[in-house]
Amino acid sequence: MAEAAADFGMEDFASLLDESLGREAGLEGTVIRGTVVSVDGDFALVDVGLKSEGRINLKEFSRAGEESALRPGDVVDVYVERYEDRDGIIVLSRDKARREEAWNVLETKFNENQRVDGIIFGRVKGGFTVDLSGAVAFLPGSQVDIRPVRDITPLMGNPQTFQILKMDRARGNIVVSRRAVLEESRAEERAKLMAGLKEGMILEGVVKNITDYGAFVDLGGVDGLLHVTDISWKRVNHPTEALSIGQTVKVQVIRFNPETQRISLGMKQLEADPWEGVQAKYPVGTKFMGRVTNITDYGAFVELEPGVEGLVHVSEMSWTKKNIHPGKIVSTSQEVEVMVLDVDPEKRRISLGLKQCLGNPWEDFSAKFPPGTVVEGEIKNITEFGLFIGLEGEIDGMVHLSDLDWKMSGDEAVKDYKRGDVVKAKVLDVDTEKERISLGIKQLAEDPFERAADGLRKGQIVTCVITAVQDNGIEVDVGGMGTAFIRKSDLSRERNDQRPERFAVGEKVDAKVTALDTKNRKISVSIKAREIDEEKQAMAEYGSTDSGASLGDILGAALRQKQEETKED
């Protein structure tokens, strides 16, 4: 019996032991409650009611960077990883226990489409890691915010609300989105804002995006366009000169279309319009200092005060520099003195002049070099109508071909000059309005015509030398005083003798001066007029036909007397 009892007892003990070991081994992979026995160094010893205690690293009881507040006697939930390791110690984990707890809660919220709270604590490829009360989730970079976030640092370590997009417990994957939460809130805010939006409202927003033509401002669920021309009263070439992404700005709703839900915003409308009373502030003819803000092909814009600009047209930039790009005269940001030429408040235009603040070189020249003054300069250009000579003040004067030489024609005289020659000339006239200066080179010498004309008078008989014979008359040199042309009808009193071919070049003829035009340097002579005068004189001396003498007798007597006088001489 004793043996039987002993045998039964051994079998019962073994059965009980196997049952106990099976039960305890079945605890692996489950969460059970334990009591902290001791805290030693970096580990805590936890009694979970099994044959031995388990050790857990203190780091598992605190967040990164924080110290553990665990004390002996604290009751904690732990995860049984293995019943025994090779040292016979139960392997426990607080992290996995927390994760299991979190997964149970998260699955419930995921199924009920509820939001969860978590903390972004790390970066991984393509996104970030989020601690959801022990469970680690993945936050894609595109799901962080509604708009791209350049710096996520301010979000890390701070509690955030997320929406669970996907869960896979078997693989341990959780994907969350912060953007979905923001979009939902944004939709609510947008509906509320659009319902009460009116033109003229002043709102606060954040610059969301910047383009060449303006900036999009997030008003809290809805975007509005702030055009570059509505940023400031002063010139803004590009929105980045005044705005930056993420900047908080105060704007006014200047236009709102409920149908298209397009919102136009303005910043400058919140400031006083600098163009009010501009005509009184900038009277025509007054001078002001300004700053060059922009240069174009047709001129330069000058800022007189913030928001008020005027245009200096290229024609008003320099007295002397013509057909030159404005950028060769002024530069951007340069301070310049300008004169107000015209103000149009309705069109918001002010015409300015740069050259008017400088001395008019033609007026200065006229005061310093009146007509009759001799000047000297370099020949800058030779054209078909004269020479252009560079003068003081970077201006040019012109010598017309007719003012090059008293005797030679202009086409002949101009051959003696070339560009670069330094010549002297006399100032003949200065027209400041037309910006013209007339010069003369021949005027430096005495006019031979005037000298010769001093001894010449109308009605005088002069001896001329024939220089050319033409079909309609002859050209003669009048005693070295100039040339004259005797028309065919003035060659003789008798019609039969009015033939140019009966004269020869080099032959001398006597003629009467019929006109003397010193201004135009022109002498008119006539052989016919001389013959008529001689006839009248002969008739006066030798009688008339009324006394019985024939015209032939009278002229014969006069001719014989003249021949005798010639022999005596």
XYZ file of C-alpha atoms in Angstrom:
569
model
C 0.000 0.000 0.000
C 2.752 2.276 0.888
C 4.346 1.738 -2.441
C 1.023 2.272 -4.175
C 0.407 5.426 -2.238
C 3.853 6.594 -2.966
C 3.438 5.791 -6.604
C 0.128 7.673 -6.715
C 1.612 10.640 -4.946
C 4.489 10.901 -7.396
C 2.168 10.780 -10.399
C -0.168 13.377 -8.843
C 2.736 15.649 -8.085
C 4.088 15.359 -11.602
C 0.628 16.089 -13.009
C 0.220 19.086 -10.810
C 3.739 20.279 -11.719
C 3.050 19.896 -15.445
C -0.231 21.751 -15.033
C 1.507 24.530 -13.151
C 4.341 24.793 -15.647
C 1.906 24.781 -18.547
C -0.142 27.549 -16.957
C 2.891 29.706 -16.279
C 4.366 29.018 -19.722
C 1.031 30.084 -21.213
C 1.536 33.538 -19.730
C 4.170 34.305 -22.385
C 2.988 37.070 -24.720
C 0.411 38.365 -22.249
C 0.126 41.380 -19.989
C -0.057 40.731 -16.255
C 0.071 42.906 -13.153
C 3.139 42.928 -10.913
C 4.600 44.697 -7.887
C 7.934 46.477 -7.814
C 10.101 44.665 -5.266
C 13.181 46.860 -5.543
C 14.919 49.447 -7.671
C 18.631 48.821 -8.080
C 20.804 50.866 -10.432
C 19.227 50.914 -13.897
C 16.808 48.049 -13.261
C 13.657 47.341 -11.309
C 12.808 43.883 -9.875
C 9.115 43.067 -10.369
C 7.161 40.207 -8.691
C 4.401 38.911 -10.960
C 3.351 35.987 -8.701
C 5.480 33.379 -10.423
C 8.336 31.279 -9.038
C 10.820 34.091 -9.755
C 10.865 37.837 -10.279
C 11.610 39.654 -13.555
C 13.972 42.561 -14.256
C 12.971 45.606 -16.307
C 15.205 48.506 -17.376
C 14.121 51.758 -15.730
C 14.163 53.510 -19.156
C 10.961 51.652 -19.973
C 9.150 53.463 -17.181
C 9.907 56.996 -18.429
C 9.974 59.077 -21.614
C 13.223 59.937 -23.344
C 15.194 62.515 -21.394
C 13.115 62.050 -18.202
C 14.044 60.235 -14.986
C 11.932 57.336 -13.732
C 9.750 57.970 -10.657
C 9.307 54.227 -9.969
C 9.452 53.178 -6.294
C 9.294 49.779 -4.450
C 5.669 48.791 -3.869
C 4.380 50.408 -7.115
C 1.968 48.198 -9.051
C 2.595 48.072 -12.775
C 1.366 46.188 -15.809
C 4.132 44.276 -17.605
C 4.404 42.091 -20.673
C 5.802 38.541 -20.278
C 8.250 38.015 -23.090
C 9.647 34.640 -21.914
C 8.875 32.539 -18.910
C 12.573 31.912 -18.201
C 15.815 32.897 -19.812
C 18.959 30.809 -19.548
C 19.572 32.259 -16.101
C 16.130 31.173 -14.912
C 14.814 34.759 -14.783
C 11.437 35.767 -16.193
C 11.875 38.314 -19.073
C 9.395 41.177 -18.633
C 8.807 44.428 -20.626
C 6.999 47.572 -19.572
C 7.218 49.074 -23.101
C 5.443 46.105 -24.655
C 2.831 46.173 -21.962
C 2.167 49.829 -22.615
C 2.092 49.114 -26.351
C -0.466 46.331 -25.890
C -2.617 48.614 -23.795
C -2.295 51.357 -26.378
C -3.148 49.043 -29.271
C -6.386 47.985 -27.561
C -7.402 51.611 -27.080
C -6.291 52.646 -30.595
C -8.202 49.835 -32.271
C -11.358 50.958 -30.539
C -10.866 54.570 -31.604
C -9.922 53.539 -35.146
C -13.110 51.500 -35.491
C -15.157 54.411 -34.140
C -13.270 56.968 -36.345
C -12.146 58.935 -33.311
C -9.103 61.177 -33.094
C -6.095 60.262 -30.972
C -3.420 62.270 -29.184
C 0.275 61.676 -29.647
C 3.733 63.206 -29.668
C 6.079 63.442 -32.669
C 9.456 62.273 -31.373
C 11.627 61.199 -34.291
C 12.419 61.378 -37.994
C 12.443 58.461 -40.411
C 12.657 58.180 -44.172
C 9.592 59.775 -45.714
C 8.141 61.110 -42.490
C 8.171 61.028 -38.692
C 7.506 58.699 -35.756
C 4.689 59.413 -33.317
C 4.226 58.038 -29.787
C 0.537 57.184 -29.277
C 0.690 56.450 -25.526
C 3.150 53.609 -26.070
C 2.327 52.534 -29.598
C 4.636 53.913 -32.321
C 2.930 55.226 -35.451
C 4.212 56.544 -38.767
C 3.363 60.099 -39.848
C 4.082 60.640 -43.599
C 5.678 64.004 -44.444
C 2.683 64.914 -46.638
C 0.307 64.415 -43.687
C 1.999 66.824 -41.269
C 0.123 69.965 -42.331
C -2.186 71.354 -44.982
C 0.722 73.240 -46.534
C 4.382 72.176 -46.706
C 6.214 72.702 -43.428
C 9.860 73.680 -43.780
C 10.693 73.304 -40.105
C 8.828 70.736 -37.994
C 10.927 71.410 -34.885
C 8.205 73.507 -33.157
C 5.788 70.539 -33.475
C 8.117 67.884 -32.086
C 7.753 67.020 -28.401
C 4.408 68.794 -28.131
C 1.062 66.952 -27.920
C -0.788 66.889 -31.234
C -4.098 65.477 -32.415
C -4.059 62.845 -35.169
C -6.446 60.776 -37.277
C -5.595 57.067 -37.703
C -5.541 56.276 -41.420
C -4.522 52.584 -41.253
C -3.795 49.916 -38.609
C -2.264 46.435 -38.969
C -1.720 44.810 -35.548
C -0.168 41.677 -37.004
C 2.573 43.732 -38.622
C 2.607 46.372 -35.933
C 1.918 49.193 -38.419
C -0.045 52.353 -37.652
C -0.304 55.300 -40.089
C -1.640 58.610 -38.758
C -2.398 62.049 -40.233
C -2.315 65.470 -38.640
C -3.411 67.052 -41.908
C -6.800 65.282 -41.871
C -7.562 66.836 -38.494
C -6.540 70.309 -39.705
C -8.577 70.004 -42.899
C -11.678 69.084 -40.972
C -11.200 72.046 -38.643
C -10.375 74.212 -41.627
C -13.620 73.268 -43.372
C -15.583 74.319 -40.300
C -13.690 77.596 -40.042
C -14.084 78.209 -43.779
C -17.860 77.779 -43.651
C -18.070 80.121 -40.675
C -15.798 82.732 -42.319
C -17.531 82.666 -45.719
C -20.910 83.119 -44.086
C -19.900 86.404 -42.511
C -17.407 87.713 -45.094
C -18.031 91.221 -46.435
C -16.080 93.761 -48.471
C -14.258 96.242 -46.272
C -13.652 93.752 -43.445
C -10.213 93.837 -41.847
C -8.793 90.373 -41.158
C -5.562 88.793 -40.030
C -3.977 86.059 -42.092
C -0.804 84.146 -42.808
C 1.111 84.374 -46.098
C 0.697 80.910 -47.602
C 2.312 81.237 -51.019
C 4.105 83.910 -53.050
C 4.010 84.314 -56.843
C 5.275 86.939 -59.275
C 1.892 88.674 -59.286
C 1.088 88.579 -55.580
C 0.651 86.438 -52.481
C -2.014 84.028 -51.236
C -3.029 84.700 -47.656
C -4.652 82.041 -45.449
C -7.483 83.747 -43.596
C -8.248 80.647 -41.536
C -9.834 78.035 -43.758
C -9.979 80.153 -46.892
C -7.358 81.820 -49.092
C -7.415 85.328 -50.528
C -5.204 86.901 -53.197
C -3.141 89.917 -52.234
C -2.082 91.409 -55.580
C 1.375 92.969 -55.800
C -0.168 96.375 -56.592
C -2.211 96.245 -53.377
C 0.663 95.442 -51.034
C 1.904 99.002 -50.623
C 1.366 102.487 -52.045
C 5.046 102.581 -52.945
C 6.461 100.555 -55.841
C 6.878 96.829 -55.121
C 8.585 95.046 -58.023
C 8.140 91.598 -56.476
C 6.061 90.493 -53.460
C 9.148 89.035 -51.762
C 10.389 92.599 -51.246
C 7.638 93.106 -48.647
C 6.395 89.631 -47.667
C 7.679 86.207 -46.628
C 5.967 82.830 -46.351
C 4.551 82.274 -42.882
C 4.358 85.996 -42.117
C 1.245 87.191 -40.300
C -0.333 90.206 -42.013
C -3.365 92.425 -41.543
C -5.435 92.793 -44.718
C -8.687 94.311 -45.910
C -11.248 92.547 -48.111
C -11.488 94.818 -51.153
C -13.519 92.459 -53.396
C -15.524 89.299 -52.659
C -17.455 87.168 -55.154
C -19.834 84.796 -53.268
C -20.452 82.722 -56.407
C -16.824 81.968 -57.224
C -15.739 82.513 -53.597
C -12.790 84.560 -54.831
C -11.419 87.025 -52.327
C -9.209 89.994 -53.255
C -7.218 91.488 -50.413
C -5.322 94.718 -49.885
C -2.736 95.946 -47.402
C -2.164 99.461 -48.667
C -5.870 100.252 -48.220
C -5.249 100.226 -44.465
C -2.907 103.211 -44.871
C -3.637 106.804 -45.938
C -3.498 107.413 -49.694
C -0.357 109.509 -50.306
C -1.863 110.843 -53.572
C -4.493 112.847 -51.714
C -3.627 116.544 -52.105
C -0.617 115.686 -54.266
C -1.198 118.689 -56.563
C -0.814 121.080 -53.643
C 2.235 119.280 -52.291
C 4.044 119.240 -55.640
C 3.304 122.447 -57.618
C 4.470 122.645 -61.217
C 7.854 124.335 -61.512
C 9.116 123.409 -58.039
C 12.188 121.270 -57.420
C 12.417 118.242 -55.120
C 14.872 115.526 -54.201
C 13.835 111.966 -55.040
C 15.143 108.425 -55.340
C 15.296 106.484 -58.618
C 13.186 103.326 -58.139
C 12.944 101.895 -61.636
C 14.581 102.441 -65.034
C 12.902 101.637 -68.364
C 13.688 102.235 -72.022
C 11.527 105.366 -72.027
C 12.658 106.967 -68.782
C 13.141 106.581 -65.033
C 10.679 106.537 -62.133
C 11.598 108.732 -59.183
C 10.005 108.328 -55.747
C 9.200 111.699 -54.188
C 7.781 110.098 -51.043
C 6.666 106.559 -50.153
C 3.823 105.759 -52.556
C 4.269 108.809 -54.820
C 6.380 108.373 -57.939
C 6.901 110.516 -61.005
C 8.305 109.715 -64.429
C 11.314 111.471 -65.881
C 10.902 110.876 -69.603
C 14.118 110.193 -71.478
C 13.648 113.481 -73.381
C 13.715 115.374 -70.050
C 16.869 113.744 -68.695
C 19.668 115.620 -70.458
C 20.053 118.750 -72.564
C 22.725 117.233 -74.751
C 22.581 113.418 -74.528
C 20.023 112.351 -77.115
C 18.977 108.818 -78.087
C 20.705 107.317 -75.043
C 19.328 104.744 -72.614
C 18.224 106.278 -69.281
C 20.439 103.758 -67.482
C 23.449 105.596 -68.886
C 22.370 108.789 -67.104
C 20.963 107.603 -63.758
C 21.107 104.421 -61.670
C 18.612 102.673 -59.401
C 18.496 104.051 -55.806
C 20.352 107.208 -56.884
C 19.236 110.429 -55.191
C 18.448 113.081 -57.826
C 16.973 116.571 -57.980
C 13.968 116.884 -60.273
C 11.493 119.576 -61.329
C 7.734 119.006 -61.424
C 6.552 119.544 -65.014
C 2.946 118.301 -64.771
C 0.609 116.698 -62.209
C -2.459 114.579 -63.056
C -4.077 113.438 -59.757
C -6.844 111.467 -61.514
C -4.411 109.319 -63.486
C -1.924 109.371 -60.590
C 0.813 110.675 -62.850
C 3.532 113.211 -62.224
C 5.851 114.299 -65.025
C 9.305 115.252 -63.830
C 12.332 116.823 -65.447
C 15.945 116.147 -64.600
C 17.622 118.491 -67.059
C 15.550 121.450 -65.832
C 17.520 121.349 -62.580
C 20.723 121.819 -64.544
C 21.776 124.920 -66.475
C 20.499 125.159 -70.049
C 23.780 124.934 -71.980
C 22.391 127.012 -74.869
C 21.362 129.816 -72.528
C 24.717 129.607 -70.764
C 26.523 129.683 -74.114
C 24.471 132.632 -75.355
C 25.324 134.632 -72.238
C 29.019 133.837 -72.470
C 29.440 133.913 -76.258
C 27.098 136.494 -77.857
C 26.925 136.836 -81.663
C 30.213 138.125 -83.050
C 32.344 136.182 -80.532
C 35.066 133.964 -81.948
C 35.075 130.373 -80.606
C 37.246 127.345 -81.188
C 36.274 123.683 -81.352
C 36.779 120.287 -82.899
C 34.880 119.217 -86.013
C 32.580 116.450 -84.750
C 30.793 115.679 -87.981
C 30.583 116.724 -91.646
C 27.217 116.486 -93.382
C 25.805 117.494 -96.744
C 24.800 120.874 -95.362
C 27.735 121.842 -93.181
C 30.199 121.211 -90.349
C 29.271 120.450 -86.723
C 31.759 121.855 -84.239
C 31.933 120.802 -80.574
C 31.572 123.750 -78.201
C 31.725 124.412 -74.471
C 28.946 122.724 -72.473
C 28.919 119.558 -74.630
C 26.867 121.242 -77.349
C 27.474 121.636 -81.079
C 27.374 124.562 -83.419
C 26.912 124.324 -87.172
C 28.820 126.065 -89.953
C 26.640 126.023 -93.049
C 28.364 125.300 -96.353
C 27.566 128.843 -97.480
C 29.515 130.220 -94.499
C 32.785 128.424 -95.225
C 34.354 130.750 -97.831
C 33.578 134.091 -99.488
C 34.672 133.057 -102.962
C 34.585 129.278 -103.234
C 31.323 127.348 -103.297
C 30.446 125.354 -100.206
C 30.938 122.018 -101.967
C 34.475 123.049 -102.903
C 35.370 124.685 -99.586
C 34.209 121.724 -97.440
C 36.862 119.527 -99.047
C 39.509 121.395 -97.044
C 38.088 120.096 -93.719
C 37.980 116.704 -91.996
C 36.654 115.303 -88.711
C 38.930 115.984 -85.768
C 40.254 119.274 -87.131
C 40.268 122.087 -84.581
C 38.941 125.278 -86.208
C 37.912 128.769 -85.223
C 34.552 130.255 -86.113
C 32.454 133.300 -85.367
C 29.125 133.026 -83.541
C 26.403 134.230 -85.927
C 23.232 133.359 -83.969
C 22.047 131.372 -80.890
C 18.470 130.048 -80.808
C 17.944 128.718 -77.271
C 14.405 127.458 -77.948
C 15.394 125.415 -80.994
C 18.767 124.604 -79.389
C 20.707 125.791 -82.424
C 23.947 127.692 -82.746
C 24.943 129.121 -86.138
C 28.647 129.645 -86.782
C 30.635 131.074 -89.671
C 34.217 130.539 -90.731
C 34.331 132.956 -93.661
C 33.141 135.720 -91.342
C 36.551 135.601 -89.667
C 37.897 137.432 -92.755
C 36.683 140.681 -94.366
C 34.048 140.282 -97.050
C 35.779 141.201 -100.336
C 32.420 142.108 -101.817
C 31.817 144.783 -99.190
C 35.302 146.193 -99.690
C 34.849 146.366 -103.447
C 31.269 147.548 -103.177
C 32.417 150.619 -101.255
C 33.611 152.151 -104.571
C 30.661 150.938 -106.566
C 27.293 152.589 -107.068
C 24.152 152.003 -108.999
C 24.273 153.539 -112.523
C 28.052 153.303 -112.706
C 29.669 151.995 -115.913
C 32.084 149.128 -115.208
C 34.356 147.050 -117.403
C 33.626 143.361 -117.168
C 35.501 140.292 -118.373
C 33.416 137.526 -119.906
C 33.919 134.243 -117.984
C 31.264 132.086 -119.651
C 28.934 132.190 -122.642
C 25.580 130.441 -122.339
C 22.482 130.135 -124.499
C 20.461 132.565 -122.345
C 23.227 135.089 -121.682
C 26.797 135.616 -120.557
C 28.523 135.430 -117.173
C 31.006 138.220 -116.412
C 33.486 139.109 -113.687
C 32.735 142.635 -112.456
C 36.128 144.129 -111.843
C 37.143 141.380 -109.358
C 34.169 142.182 -107.107
C 32.218 139.116 -108.026
C 30.360 137.595 -110.891
C 27.200 138.790 -112.579
C 24.975 137.341 -115.222
C 23.843 139.451 -118.193
C 20.656 138.054 -119.621
C 20.189 137.724 -123.354
C 17.710 140.613 -123.425
C 20.317 142.895 -121.761
C 23.144 142.172 -124.234
C 22.176 144.989 -126.633
C 19.653 147.711 -127.363
C 19.183 146.220 -130.831
C 17.293 142.893 -130.918
C 19.530 141.566 -133.692
C 22.585 142.015 -131.488
C 21.082 140.175 -128.489
C 22.997 137.044 -129.448
C 25.319 135.488 -126.801
C 27.370 133.710 -129.468
C 28.774 137.029 -130.714
C 30.738 137.264 -127.421
C 33.800 135.258 -126.418
C 35.300 134.207 -123.072
C 38.004 136.653 -122.007
C 36.531 139.520 -123.987
C 35.970 142.824 -122.152
C 32.634 144.618 -122.258
C 31.336 147.783 -120.633
C 28.066 147.539 -118.769
C 25.927 149.645 -116.466
C 25.315 148.634 -112.812
C 21.542 148.346 -112.574
C 21.274 146.883 -109.060
C 23.557 146.464 -106.042
C 22.361 144.042 -103.292
C 25.047 144.037 -100.589
C 22.996 141.802 -98.302
C 22.780 139.004 -100.829
C 26.140 139.982 -102.397
C 24.586 140.349 -105.841
C 25.451 142.762 -108.704
C 23.218 143.245 -111.719
C 24.726 144.795 -114.885
C 23.340 145.518 -118.384
C 24.974 146.372 -121.720
C 21.594 147.435 -123.069
C 21.137 149.959 -120.252
C 24.565 151.414 -120.974
C 23.763 151.824 -124.687
C 20.455 153.510 -123.890
C 22.245 155.967 -121.582
C 24.849 156.721 -124.251
C 22.091 157.396 -126.811
C 20.351 159.804 -124.493
C 23.602 161.613 -123.776
C 24.480 161.901 -127.511
C 21.110 163.302 -128.359
C 21.447 165.813 -125.568
C 24.830 166.981 -126.833
C 24.385 166.826 -130.600
C 20.778 167.737 -131.050
C 17.593 165.918 -131.718
C 15.673 164.789 -134.756
C 13.331 167.694 -134.208
C 16.106 170.095 -135.278
C 16.427 168.300 -138.629
C 19.338 165.998 -137.715
C 18.846 162.281 -138.256
C 19.563 159.735 -135.514
C 22.427 158.394 -137.637
C 23.993 161.879 -137.881
C 23.738 162.321 -134.100
C 25.222 158.945 -133.285
C 27.910 159.403 -135.956
C 28.990 162.704 -134.452
C 29.056 161.162 -130.964
C 31.050 158.208 -132.220
C 33.625 160.417 -134.013
C 34.051 162.501 -130.863
C 34.585 159.415 -128.753
C 37.157 158.082 -131.228
C 39.038 161.378 -131.178
C 39.026 161.387 -127.385
C 40.389 157.889 -127.458
C 43.224 158.901 -129.875
C 44.160 161.824 -127.690
C 44.313 159.570 -124.660
